[in-house]
Amino acid sequence: MGKPCPQLSNRAKKEASNDGMQEVASKFLPNQIWEEATGNGLLTEASLTTSFSIQNNFIKCLSINSHVPIPSTTIFTPNNSSFATILDSRAENLRLTEPSVPKPVLLFTPLNESHVQAAVICSKKLGINIRFRSGGHDFEGLSYVSFIEKPFVVIDLANLRSISVDIKTETAWVQVGATLGEVYYSIAEISKVHGFPAGFCPSVGVGGHITGGGYGSLLRKYGLAADNVVDALIVDANGRLLDRKSMGEDLFWAIRGGGGGSFAAILSWKIKLVAVPETVTVFTVTRNQDTKLLYRWQQVVDKLDDNLQIRVQMLNINATVVTTYNALFLGGADRLLQVLQVSFPELGLTRADCIETSWIRSVLYFDNNPVNASLEILRRRRFSNRFYYKSKVDFVQKPIPELALEELQKRVLEEENPVIVWTPYGGMMSRISKSETPFPHRKGNIFKFNYFVGWLDGDAENEARHMNWVRSLYSYMTPYVSKSPRAAYVNYKDLDLGINKRGNTSLIQASSWGLKYFKGNFKRLVKVKTKVDPHNLFRHEQSIPTFDLKRWI
């Protein structure tokens, strides 16, 4: 899908007004959530004079509080001709780039740690909300859009992208503005037998990916990206530069899966590299409308050899439901065929279906490139395809009956561009404790659903139709997915689950989505937040709330 050109509408001209904001937000948030967020008319239009003063004050504050000079080329205001281009260039979801969507009063692209420290200090001194962006694969755009805070400033960390790999210790220091593709490329430059268990898409930013957990093709073998972090460098709410030792274990626990934008500004991660064989095997096989095979997949997929992950994608192609089985095996094709002959012969995999390659080239494969394509693709930082989309998530703990699978297929045929991704769990994910990191979705889950719908036309009626489809599908799946709570994944944020009010991150209100993302770990996250950021400097629509611990029962 390509990028359509958004047209300036009358609605866009009302961008900052409460009426205009409500019209915009209604496309993203159910009415009830919007009314709760706005309260008593808190979102009002700031005058041009006020905006100018805010920009000037923030820029002056930055220069005073940074130990390193700040070039003017790192600061952009809406008056800069390149402001919109830079703001939108790292926004994957076109829903969040329309002219009517709230824009920051200033965009800052720091070059070093001192610049970020200054930004945090100035946010605190001036009372201006800041949003940190690393990659831009933010499903609801909360790293660069604010529906509840005005004014706000975006701190784009794309310039902080250094990667230092140490094969002797099997670790690497990675700044948060680096992409996953750049990390994979840097590791492969030095070693053919090391990798890192992170996401499928190379253009995802390392910063946000790890703060929410982060999963990919090595999920069942090595767990999440956050499970393989051994240190971090952050700027806390007081502007201090801290590592694991100085921040303490509670905060180090919270930032590895507790979601971005709640506890600190993450500058870099020290990651633990993992072993991969010189030869791996990948395959993609397609089956049309075969619910019996899909039901069998549910019965075995979380119990397969840890070296094997078979992911499913269900699509509508030319009015036919197509199900693809897409896999990585850490080993050769002959061994893979032996494993499947015993554990999943129903798939009917043949030697001709298998492609033997290296782990780094499997990364290309899962990004829809030929395995023999140039590895330079992994270093591309721009999105190859951007479109409008909405996504929702579920976790499944019991196989979904065939009748429900048939209904699911019927619903897929109602949409032009749906994708339902089934990501298997089990393996290492069942052996790591639910409280080891804030990410709680471990033992007991067979797989995770991602319901995804994309479209090219930003017309309001068209958008509403697609949004209604995915919300209706989510409603239909209620009896077949996790319960009490119905779980969700914080890296796939969903504002339908609820949002904070401006300036008031209520514990009760935040529990509506916090328990879904974090289950029993939510309470500990609130305690950490209250301790390290009692004045709630780091906040957004679904940030962790603070709380008076004396009243906690």
Coordinates of C-alpha atoms in Angstrom, one line a residue:
M1 CA 0.0 0.0 0.0
G2 CA 1.3 3.5 -0.8
K3 CA 0.7 6.9 0.8
P4 CA -2.2 9.0 -0.4
C5 CA -1.9 12.8 -0.2
P6 CA -4.1 14.1 2.7
Q7 CA -6.1 17.2 1.7
L8 CA -6.6 20.2 4.0
S9 CA -10.2 20.3 5.1
N10 CA -12.3 22.8 7.0
R11 CA -12.2 20.3 9.8
A12 CA -8.4 20.7 9.9
K13 CA -8.7 24.4 10.4
K14 CA -10.5 23.8 13.7
E15 CA -7.6 21.6 14.9
A16 CA -6.9 23.2 18.2
S17 CA -10.4 24.0 19.2
N18 CA -12.4 21.8 21.6
D19 CA -15.1 21.2 18.9
G20 CA -12.4 20.4 16.3
M21 CA -10.5 18.1 18.7
Q22 CA -13.7 16.2 19.5
E23 CA -14.4 15.7 15.8
V24 CA -10.9 14.4 15.3
A25 CA -10.9 12.2 18.4
S26 CA -14.2 10.6 17.5
K27 CA -12.4 8.8 14.7
F28 CA -10.0 7.3 17.1
L29 CA -11.8 7.0 20.4
P30 CA -15.3 5.7 21.4
N31 CA -17.4 8.7 22.6
Q32 CA -17.4 7.6 26.2
I33 CA -13.7 7.5 26.4
W34 CA -13.4 10.9 24.7
E35 CA -15.8 12.5 27.1
E36 CA -13.9 11.0 30.1
A37 CA -10.6 12.3 28.7
T38 CA -11.6 15.9 28.1
G39 CA -13.5 16.5 31.3
N40 CA -14.6 20.1 31.7
G41 CA -13.4 21.7 28.5
L42 CA -9.7 21.3 29.3
L43 CA -8.7 21.1 25.7
T44 CA -8.9 24.7 24.4
E45 CA -7.2 26.5 21.6
A46 CA -3.9 28.2 22.4
S47 CA -3.3 31.5 20.7
L48 CA -0.5 32.0 18.2
T49 CA 1.2 34.3 20.7
T50 CA 1.0 31.7 23.4
S51 CA 2.4 29.0 21.1
F52 CA 5.2 31.3 20.1
S53 CA 6.0 32.0 23.8
I54 CA 6.0 28.3 24.6
Q55 CA 8.4 27.6 21.7
N56 CA 10.8 30.4 22.7
N57 CA 10.7 29.4 26.4
F58 CA 11.4 25.8 25.7
I59 CA 14.3 26.6 23.3
K60 CA 15.9 29.0 25.7
C61 CA 15.5 26.5 28.5
L62 CA 17.2 23.8 26.4
S63 CA 20.2 26.0 25.7
I64 CA 20.6 26.8 29.4
N65 CA 20.3 23.3 30.7
S66 CA 22.3 21.3 28.1
H67 CA 26.0 20.9 28.8
V68 CA 26.5 20.5 25.0
P69 CA 25.5 23.3 22.6
I70 CA 22.2 22.6 20.8
P71 CA 22.4 23.3 17.0
S72 CA 19.4 25.2 15.6
T73 CA 19.1 22.4 13.0
T74 CA 17.8 20.1 15.7
I75 CA 14.8 22.2 16.5
F76 CA 11.7 22.5 14.3
T77 CA 8.5 24.5 14.8
P78 CA 5.4 24.5 12.7
N79 CA 6.8 27.6 10.9
N80 CA 9.7 25.5 9.6
S81 CA 9.1 24.3 6.0
S82 CA 10.5 20.9 7.0
F83 CA 8.4 20.5 10.2
A84 CA 5.6 18.4 8.7
T85 CA 7.9 16.3 6.6
I86 CA 10.1 15.3 9.6
L87 CA 7.1 14.8 11.9
D88 CA 5.3 12.6 9.4
S89 CA 8.4 10.7 8.0
R90 CA 8.6 8.5 11.1
A91 CA 4.8 8.0 11.5
E92 CA 3.8 4.6 10.1
N93 CA 0.1 4.9 10.6
L94 CA -1.4 7.5 8.2
R95 CA -4.4 7.9 10.5
L96 CA -2.1 9.8 12.8
T97 CA -0.7 12.1 10.1
E98 CA -3.8 13.8 8.8
P99 CA -3.8 17.7 9.1
S100 CA -6.7 17.5 11.6
V101 CA -4.7 15.4 14.1
P102 CA -3.1 17.4 17.0
K103 CA 0.4 18.5 16.3
P104 CA 3.3 19.4 18.7
V105 CA 4.3 23.0 19.2
L106 CA 7.9 21.9 18.7
L107 CA 9.9 18.9 17.4
F108 CA 13.4 18.4 18.9
T109 CA 15.9 15.9 17.5
P110 CA 18.6 15.6 20.1
L111 CA 22.1 14.6 19.2
N112 CA 23.4 13.3 22.5
E113 CA 22.5 12.4 26.1
S114 CA 22.9 15.9 27.5
H115 CA 20.3 17.2 25.0
V116 CA 17.8 14.6 26.2
Q117 CA 18.5 15.5 29.8
A118 CA 17.8 19.2 29.0
A119 CA 14.5 18.3 27.3
V120 CA 13.4 16.4 30.4
I121 CA 14.4 19.2 32.8
C122 CA 12.6 21.8 30.6
S123 CA 9.5 19.7 30.5
K124 CA 9.4 19.7 34.2
K125 CA 10.3 23.4 34.7
L126 CA 7.8 24.6 32.1
G127 CA 5.0 22.1 32.7
I128 CA 5.0 21.1 29.0
N129 CA 4.2 17.5 28.1
I130 CA 6.8 15.7 26.1
R131 CA 6.5 12.6 23.9
F132 CA 9.5 10.4 23.0
R133 CA 9.7 8.7 19.6
S134 CA 12.2 6.2 18.5
G135 CA 10.9 4.2 15.4
G136 CA 7.3 5.4 14.7
H137 CA 5.6 1.9 14.6
D138 CA 3.3 3.2 17.2
F139 CA -0.2 1.8 16.6
E140 CA -2.0 4.7 18.2
G141 CA 0.7 7.3 17.6
L142 CA 1.1 8.2 21.3
S143 CA 4.8 8.9 20.8
Y144 CA 4.1 11.8 18.5
V145 CA 0.4 12.7 19.0
S146 CA -1.5 13.9 22.1
F147 CA -5.3 13.9 22.4
I148 CA -5.3 14.9 26.0
E149 CA -2.3 17.3 26.4
K150 CA -1.9 20.7 24.8
P151 CA 0.6 22.0 24.2
F152 CA 3.1 19.1 23.8
V153 CA 6.6 18.6 22.4
V154 CA 7.9 15.6 20.5
I155 CA 11.5 14.5 21.2
D156 CA 12.5 12.4 18.2
L157 CA 15.5 10.1 19.1
A158 CA 16.3 9.1 15.6
N159 CA 19.8 10.6 15.8
L160 CA 20.7 8.4 18.8
R161 CA 21.4 5.3 16.8
S162 CA 24.9 4.0 17.7
I163 CA 25.5 0.2 18.0
S164 CA 28.5 -1.3 19.7
V165 CA 28.7 -5.1 19.5
D166 CA 31.1 -7.1 21.8
I167 CA 31.2 -10.7 20.7
K168 CA 33.6 -11.7 23.5
T169 CA 30.9 -10.9 26.1
E170 CA 28.1 -11.7 23.6
T171 CA 26.4 -8.3 24.4
A172 CA 25.8 -5.0 22.5
W173 CA 25.0 -1.5 23.6
V174 CA 22.3 -0.1 21.3
Q175 CA 21.0 3.4 21.4
V176 CA 17.2 3.7 21.1
G177 CA 17.0 5.5 17.8
A178 CA 18.6 2.5 16.0
T179 CA 16.2 0.2 14.2
L180 CA 15.9 -3.5 14.6
G181 CA 17.3 -4.0 11.1
E182 CA 20.4 -1.9 12.0
V183 CA 20.9 -4.1 15.1
Y184 CA 20.6 -7.3 13.1
Y185 CA 22.9 -6.0 10.4
S186 CA 25.6 -4.9 13.0
I187 CA 25.5 -8.3 14.7
A188 CA 25.8 -10.2 11.4
E189 CA 28.7 -8.1 10.3
I190 CA 30.7 -9.6 13.2
S191 CA 29.2 -13.1 13.7
K192 CA 27.2 -15.6 11.7
V193 CA 26.2 -17.5 14.8
H194 CA 24.7 -14.7 16.9
G195 CA 21.4 -13.0 16.7
F196 CA 18.9 -11.1 18.9
P197 CA 15.3 -12.2 19.6
A198 CA 13.3 -9.1 18.5
G199 CA 10.7 -8.1 15.9
F200 CA 10.0 -9.2 12.3
C201 CA 10.0 -5.6 10.9
P202 CA 13.5 -4.1 10.4
S203 CA 12.3 -0.4 10.6
V204 CA 10.9 -0.8 14.1
G205 CA 12.8 1.4 16.6
V206 CA 14.7 -0.4 19.4
G207 CA 13.6 2.1 22.0
G208 CA 9.8 1.5 22.1
H209 CA 10.1 -2.1 21.0
I210 CA 11.9 -3.3 24.1
T211 CA 9.9 -1.1 26.5
G212 CA 6.8 -3.1 25.7
G213 CA 8.4 -6.6 25.5
G214 CA 9.1 -7.1 21.8
Y215 CA 8.7 -10.5 20.1
G216 CA 9.8 -12.0 16.8
S217 CA 10.8 -15.3 15.1
L218 CA 13.0 -16.4 18.1
L219 CA 10.1 -16.0 20.6
R220 CA 9.8 -19.7 21.5
K221 CA 13.5 -20.3 21.7
Y222 CA 14.7 -17.2 23.6
G223 CA 11.6 -15.3 24.7
L224 CA 11.1 -11.5 24.3
A225 CA 13.6 -8.8 23.4
A226 CA 13.0 -7.4 27.0
D227 CA 13.9 -10.8 28.4
N228 CA 17.4 -10.4 26.9
V229 CA 18.3 -6.9 28.2
V230 CA 21.1 -6.8 30.9
D231 CA 21.5 -3.0 31.4
A232 CA 20.1 0.3 30.3
L233 CA 20.9 4.0 30.3
I234 CA 18.1 6.4 31.1
V235 CA 17.2 9.9 32.0
D236 CA 14.9 10.0 35.0
A237 CA 12.2 12.5 36.0
N238 CA 14.9 14.7 37.6
G239 CA 17.1 14.8 34.6
R240 CA 19.7 12.4 36.0
L241 CA 21.6 10.0 33.8
L242 CA 21.3 6.5 35.3
D243 CA 22.3 2.9 34.5
R244 CA 21.0 -0.3 36.0
K245 CA 23.0 0.0 39.2
S246 CA 22.1 3.6 39.9
M247 CA 18.4 3.3 38.9
G248 CA 17.8 0.2 41.0
E249 CA 16.2 -3.1 40.2
D250 CA 12.6 -2.0 40.6
L251 CA 12.9 0.7 37.9
F252 CA 15.1 -1.7 35.7
W253 CA 12.3 -4.2 36.0
A254 CA 9.6 -1.7 35.0
I255 CA 11.2 -0.3 31.9
R256 CA 11.6 -3.8 30.4
G257 CA 8.0 -4.4 29.4
G258 CA 6.1 -1.8 31.3
G259 CA 5.4 0.3 28.2
G260 CA 7.2 3.4 27.0
G261 CA 6.6 7.0 28.2
S262 CA 5.8 6.2 31.8
F263 CA 9.0 6.0 33.9
A264 CA 12.0 7.6 32.1
A265 CA 13.5 8.6 28.8
I266 CA 15.4 5.5 27.6
L267 CA 18.7 6.3 25.9
S268 CA 20.2 2.9 25.2
W269 CA 19.9 -0.8 26.0
K270 CA 22.6 -3.3 26.7
I271 CA 21.3 -6.5 25.0
K272 CA 22.4 -10.1 25.4
L273 CA 23.1 -11.8 22.1
V274 CA 21.8 -15.3 21.5
A275 CA 23.2 -18.3 19.6
V276 CA 21.8 -19.2 16.2
P277 CA 23.1 -22.0 13.9
E278 CA 24.9 -21.2 10.7
T279 CA 22.0 -22.8 8.8
V280 CA 18.3 -22.2 9.5
T281 CA 15.3 -23.2 7.5
V282 CA 12.3 -21.1 6.5
F283 CA 9.1 -21.9 4.7
T284 CA 5.7 -20.5 3.7
V285 CA 2.9 -22.8 2.7
T286 CA -0.6 -21.8 1.8
R287 CA -3.9 -23.5 2.5
N288 CA -7.3 -22.3 1.4
Q289 CA -10.2 -22.3 3.8
D290 CA -9.0 -25.4 5.7
T291 CA -10.4 -25.1 9.2
K292 CA -9.5 -28.6 10.2
L293 CA -5.8 -27.9 9.6
L294 CA -6.1 -24.6 11.5
Y295 CA -7.8 -26.4 14.4
R296 CA -5.0 -29.0 14.5
W297 CA -2.4 -26.2 14.5
Q298 CA -3.9 -24.8 17.6
Q299 CA -3.6 -28.2 19.3
V300 CA 0.1 -28.6 18.6
V301 CA 1.8 -25.3 17.9
D302 CA 2.8 -24.4 21.5
K303 CA 4.2 -27.9 22.1
L304 CA 6.5 -28.1 19.1
D305 CA 10.3 -28.2 19.3
D306 CA 11.5 -24.9 20.8
N307 CA 13.6 -24.4 17.7
L308 CA 10.5 -24.1 15.5
Q309 CA 8.0 -21.3 15.3
I310 CA 5.1 -21.6 12.8
R311 CA 3.1 -18.4 12.5
V312 CA -0.2 -18.2 10.7
Q313 CA -1.6 -15.3 8.7
M314 CA -5.3 -15.3 7.5
L315 CA -6.1 -13.0 4.6
N316 CA -8.7 -12.2 2.0
I317 CA -7.2 -12.6 -1.5
N318 CA -9.6 -12.2 -4.4
A319 CA -12.6 -13.1 -2.3
T320 CA -11.0 -16.2 -1.0
V321 CA -9.8 -16.8 2.6
V322 CA -6.1 -17.8 2.4
T323 CA -4.2 -19.1 5.4
T324 CA -0.4 -19.1 5.2
Y325 CA 1.9 -21.1 7.6
N326 CA 5.1 -19.1 7.8
A327 CA 8.0 -20.6 9.8
L328 CA 11.5 -20.5 11.1
F329 CA 13.4 -23.5 12.2
L330 CA 16.8 -23.2 13.9
G331 CA 18.4 -26.1 11.9
G332 CA 18.5 -27.8 8.6
A333 CA 15.6 -28.9 6.4
D334 CA 16.1 -32.6 6.9
R335 CA 15.8 -32.2 10.7
L336 CA 12.8 -29.9 10.3
L337 CA 11.0 -32.5 8.2
Q338 CA 11.6 -35.2 10.9
V339 CA 10.2 -32.9 13.6
L340 CA 7.1 -32.1 11.6
Q341 CA 6.5 -35.7 10.6
V342 CA 6.2 -36.6 14.3
S343 CA 4.4 -33.5 15.6
F344 CA 2.5 -31.9 12.8
P345 CA 2.3 -34.2 9.7
E346 CA -1.1 -32.7 8.8
L347 CA 0.7 -29.7 7.4
G348 CA 2.1 -31.8 4.6
L349 CA 5.4 -30.0 4.4
T350 CA 7.8 -31.2 1.7
R351 CA 11.5 -30.7 1.1
A352 CA 10.6 -28.5 -1.9
D353 CA 8.8 -26.1 0.5
C354 CA 11.9 -25.5 2.6
I355 CA 14.6 -22.9 2.1
E356 CA 17.9 -23.3 3.9
T357 CA 19.6 -20.0 4.6
S358 CA 21.4 -18.0 7.4
W359 CA 19.6 -16.4 10.3
I360 CA 20.3 -12.9 9.1
R361 CA 18.8 -13.7 5.7
S362 CA 15.7 -15.2 7.4
V363 CA 15.2 -11.7 8.7
L364 CA 15.0 -10.5 5.1
Y365 CA 12.6 -13.4 4.3
F366 CA 10.1 -12.4 7.1
D367 CA 10.2 -8.8 5.8
N368 CA 8.8 -10.1 2.5
N369 CA 12.2 -10.0 0.7
P370 CA 14.0 -12.8 -1.2
V371 CA 16.6 -14.5 1.1
N372 CA 19.3 -13.5 -1.4
A373 CA 18.4 -9.8 -1.4
S374 CA 20.9 -7.3 -0.3
L375 CA 21.4 -7.1 3.4
E376 CA 21.5 -3.3 3.0
I377 CA 17.7 -3.5 3.0
L378 CA 18.0 -3.9 6.8
R379 CA 19.5 -0.5 7.1
R380 CA 16.7 1.4 5.4
R381 CA 15.1 3.7 8.0
R382 CA 12.1 4.8 6.0
F383 CA 8.8 2.8 5.7
S384 CA 8.5 1.0 2.4
N385 CA 4.7 1.0 2.8
R386 CA 2.5 3.3 4.8
F387 CA -1.3 3.2 5.1
Y388 CA -4.2 3.8 7.4
Y389 CA -4.8 1.0 9.9
K390 CA -6.4 -0.2 13.1
S391 CA -5.3 -3.2 15.1
K392 CA -6.6 -5.1 18.1
V393 CA -5.1 -8.0 20.1
D394 CA -6.3 -11.1 21.9
F395 CA -4.6 -14.1 23.7
V396 CA -6.0 -17.6 23.2
Q397 CA -5.7 -20.3 25.9
K398 CA -8.0 -23.0 24.5
P399 CA -8.3 -24.1 20.8
I400 CA -11.1 -22.2 19.0
P401 CA -13.8 -24.6 17.7
E402 CA -14.1 -25.2 14.0
L403 CA -17.5 -23.6 13.8
A404 CA -16.1 -20.4 15.2
L405 CA -13.2 -20.6 12.7
E406 CA -15.7 -20.9 9.9
E407 CA -17.5 -17.8 11.1
L408 CA -14.1 -16.0 11.4
Q409 CA -13.4 -16.8 7.8
K410 CA -16.8 -15.4 6.7
R411 CA -16.0 -12.2 8.5
V412 CA -12.6 -12.0 6.8
L413 CA -14.4 -12.0 3.5
E414 CA -16.3 -8.9 4.5
E415 CA -13.1 -6.8 4.4
E416 CA -10.8 -5.8 1.5
N417 CA -7.5 -5.8 3.3
P418 CA -7.7 -7.7 6.6
V419 CA -4.9 -9.7 8.1
I420 CA -5.3 -11.9 11.2
V421 CA -1.9 -13.0 12.6
W422 CA -1.7 -16.0 14.9
T423 CA 1.6 -15.9 16.8
P424 CA 2.4 -19.1 18.7
Y425 CA 3.6 -19.2 22.3
G426 CA 5.0 -22.1 24.4
G427 CA 8.7 -23.0 24.6
M428 CA 10.7 -20.4 26.5
M429 CA 7.6 -18.2 26.9
S430 CA 6.1 -20.9 29.1
R431 CA 9.2 -21.2 31.3
I432 CA 9.8 -17.5 32.1
S433 CA 7.8 -16.4 35.2
K434 CA 4.8 -14.1 34.6
S435 CA 6.4 -11.6 37.0
E436 CA 10.0 -11.8 35.7
T437 CA 9.3 -8.7 33.7
P438 CA 6.0 -6.6 33.4
F439 CA 5.0 -8.6 30.4
P440 CA 2.7 -11.2 31.9
H441 CA 1.4 -13.3 28.9
R442 CA 3.4 -16.4 29.4
K443 CA 2.4 -20.0 30.5
G444 CA -1.1 -21.0 29.5
N445 CA -1.3 -19.0 26.2
I446 CA -1.4 -21.1 23.0
F447 CA -1.1 -18.1 20.7
K448 CA -1.7 -14.4 20.3
F449 CA -4.2 -12.9 17.8
N450 CA -3.5 -9.6 16.0
Y451 CA -6.6 -8.4 14.1
F452 CA -5.4 -5.9 11.6
V453 CA -7.2 -3.9 8.9
G454 CA -5.6 -1.4 6.5
W455 CA -6.9 1.0 3.9
L456 CA -5.7 3.7 1.5
D457 CA -8.5 6.2 1.5
G458 CA -8.7 8.5 4.6
D459 CA -12.3 9.5 3.9
A460 CA -14.2 9.6 7.2
E461 CA -17.0 7.3 6.1
N462 CA -14.6 4.8 4.6
E463 CA -12.5 4.9 7.8
A464 CA -15.5 4.4 10.0
R465 CA -16.5 1.3 8.0
H466 CA -13.0 -0.3 8.5
M467 CA -12.9 0.6 12.2
N468 CA -16.3 -0.8 12.8
W469 CA -15.3 -4.1 11.1
V470 CA -12.3 -4.7 13.4
R471 CA -14.3 -3.7 16.5
S472 CA -17.1 -6.0 15.5
L473 CA -14.7 -8.9 14.9
Y474 CA -13.1 -8.2 18.3
S475 CA -16.6 -8.4 19.9
Y476 CA -17.4 -11.6 18.2
M477 CA -14.2 -13.3 19.5
T478 CA -15.1 -12.6 23.1
P479 CA -16.1 -16.1 24.1
Y480 CA -13.0 -17.7 22.6
V481 CA -10.2 -15.6 24.1
S482 CA -8.6 -14.9 27.5
K483 CA -10.9 -13.7 30.3
S484 CA -10.7 -11.9 33.6
P485 CA -9.1 -9.9 32.3
R486 CA -9.3 -10.1 28.5
A487 CA -5.6 -9.6 27.9
A488 CA -3.9 -7.2 25.5
Y489 CA -0.3 -6.3 24.4
V490 CA 1.0 -2.9 25.4
N491 CA 3.2 -2.6 22.3
Y492 CA 0.0 -2.8 20.2
K493 CA -1.7 0.0 22.1
D494 CA -5.5 0.2 21.7
L495 CA -7.2 3.4 22.8
D496 CA -10.6 1.6 22.7
L497 CA -9.6 0.0 26.0
G498 CA -9.6 3.4 27.8
I499 CA -7.4 6.5 28.3
N500 CA -6.2 8.7 31.1
K501 CA -7.7 12.1 31.7
R502 CA -5.6 15.2 31.2
G503 CA -3.5 15.8 34.3
N504 CA -5.2 13.0 36.2
T505 CA -4.0 9.5 35.7
S506 CA -6.6 7.8 37.9
L507 CA -5.7 4.4 39.1
I508 CA -9.3 3.1 38.8
Q509 CA -9.6 4.5 35.2
A510 CA -6.1 3.3 34.2
S511 CA -7.0 -0.2 35.5
S512 CA -9.4 -0.6 32.6
W513 CA -6.5 -1.1 30.2
G514 CA -3.6 -1.5 32.7
L515 CA -4.9 -4.9 33.9
K516 CA -5.3 -6.1 30.3
Y517 CA -1.8 -5.2 29.4
F518 CA 0.0 -6.2 32.6
K519 CA -2.4 -8.3 34.7
G520 CA -1.0 -8.9 38.2
N521 CA 2.1 -6.8 37.4
F522 CA 0.1 -3.6 37.1
K523 CA 0.1 -3.0 40.8
R524 CA 3.9 -3.2 41.0
L525 CA 4.2 -0.9 38.0
V526 CA 2.0 1.7 39.8
K527 CA 4.3 1.4 42.9
V528 CA 7.4 1.9 40.8
K529 CA 5.8 4.9 39.0
T530 CA 4.8 6.5 42.2
K531 CA 8.3 6.2 43.6
V532 CA 10.4 7.3 40.6
D533 CA 8.0 9.9 39.0
P534 CA 5.6 11.1 41.7
H535 CA 4.7 14.3 39.8
N536 CA 3.8 12.3 36.7
L537 CA 6.2 14.0 34.3
F538 CA 6.2 11.0 31.9
R539 CA 2.6 10.7 30.9
H540 CA 0.4 10.0 27.9
E541 CA -3.1 8.5 27.2
Q542 CA -2.2 5.1 28.6
S543 CA 0.8 5.8 30.8
I544 CA 1.1 4.1 34.3
P545 CA -0.7 6.2 36.9
T546 CA 0.8 7.4 40.3
F547 CA -1.1 6.6 43.5
D548 CA -1.0 7.5 47.2
L549 CA 0.4 4.3 48.5
K550 CA -0.9 4.9 52.0
R551 CA -4.4 4.5 50.6
W552 CA -3.6 1.3 48.7
I553 CA -5.6 -1.6 50.0

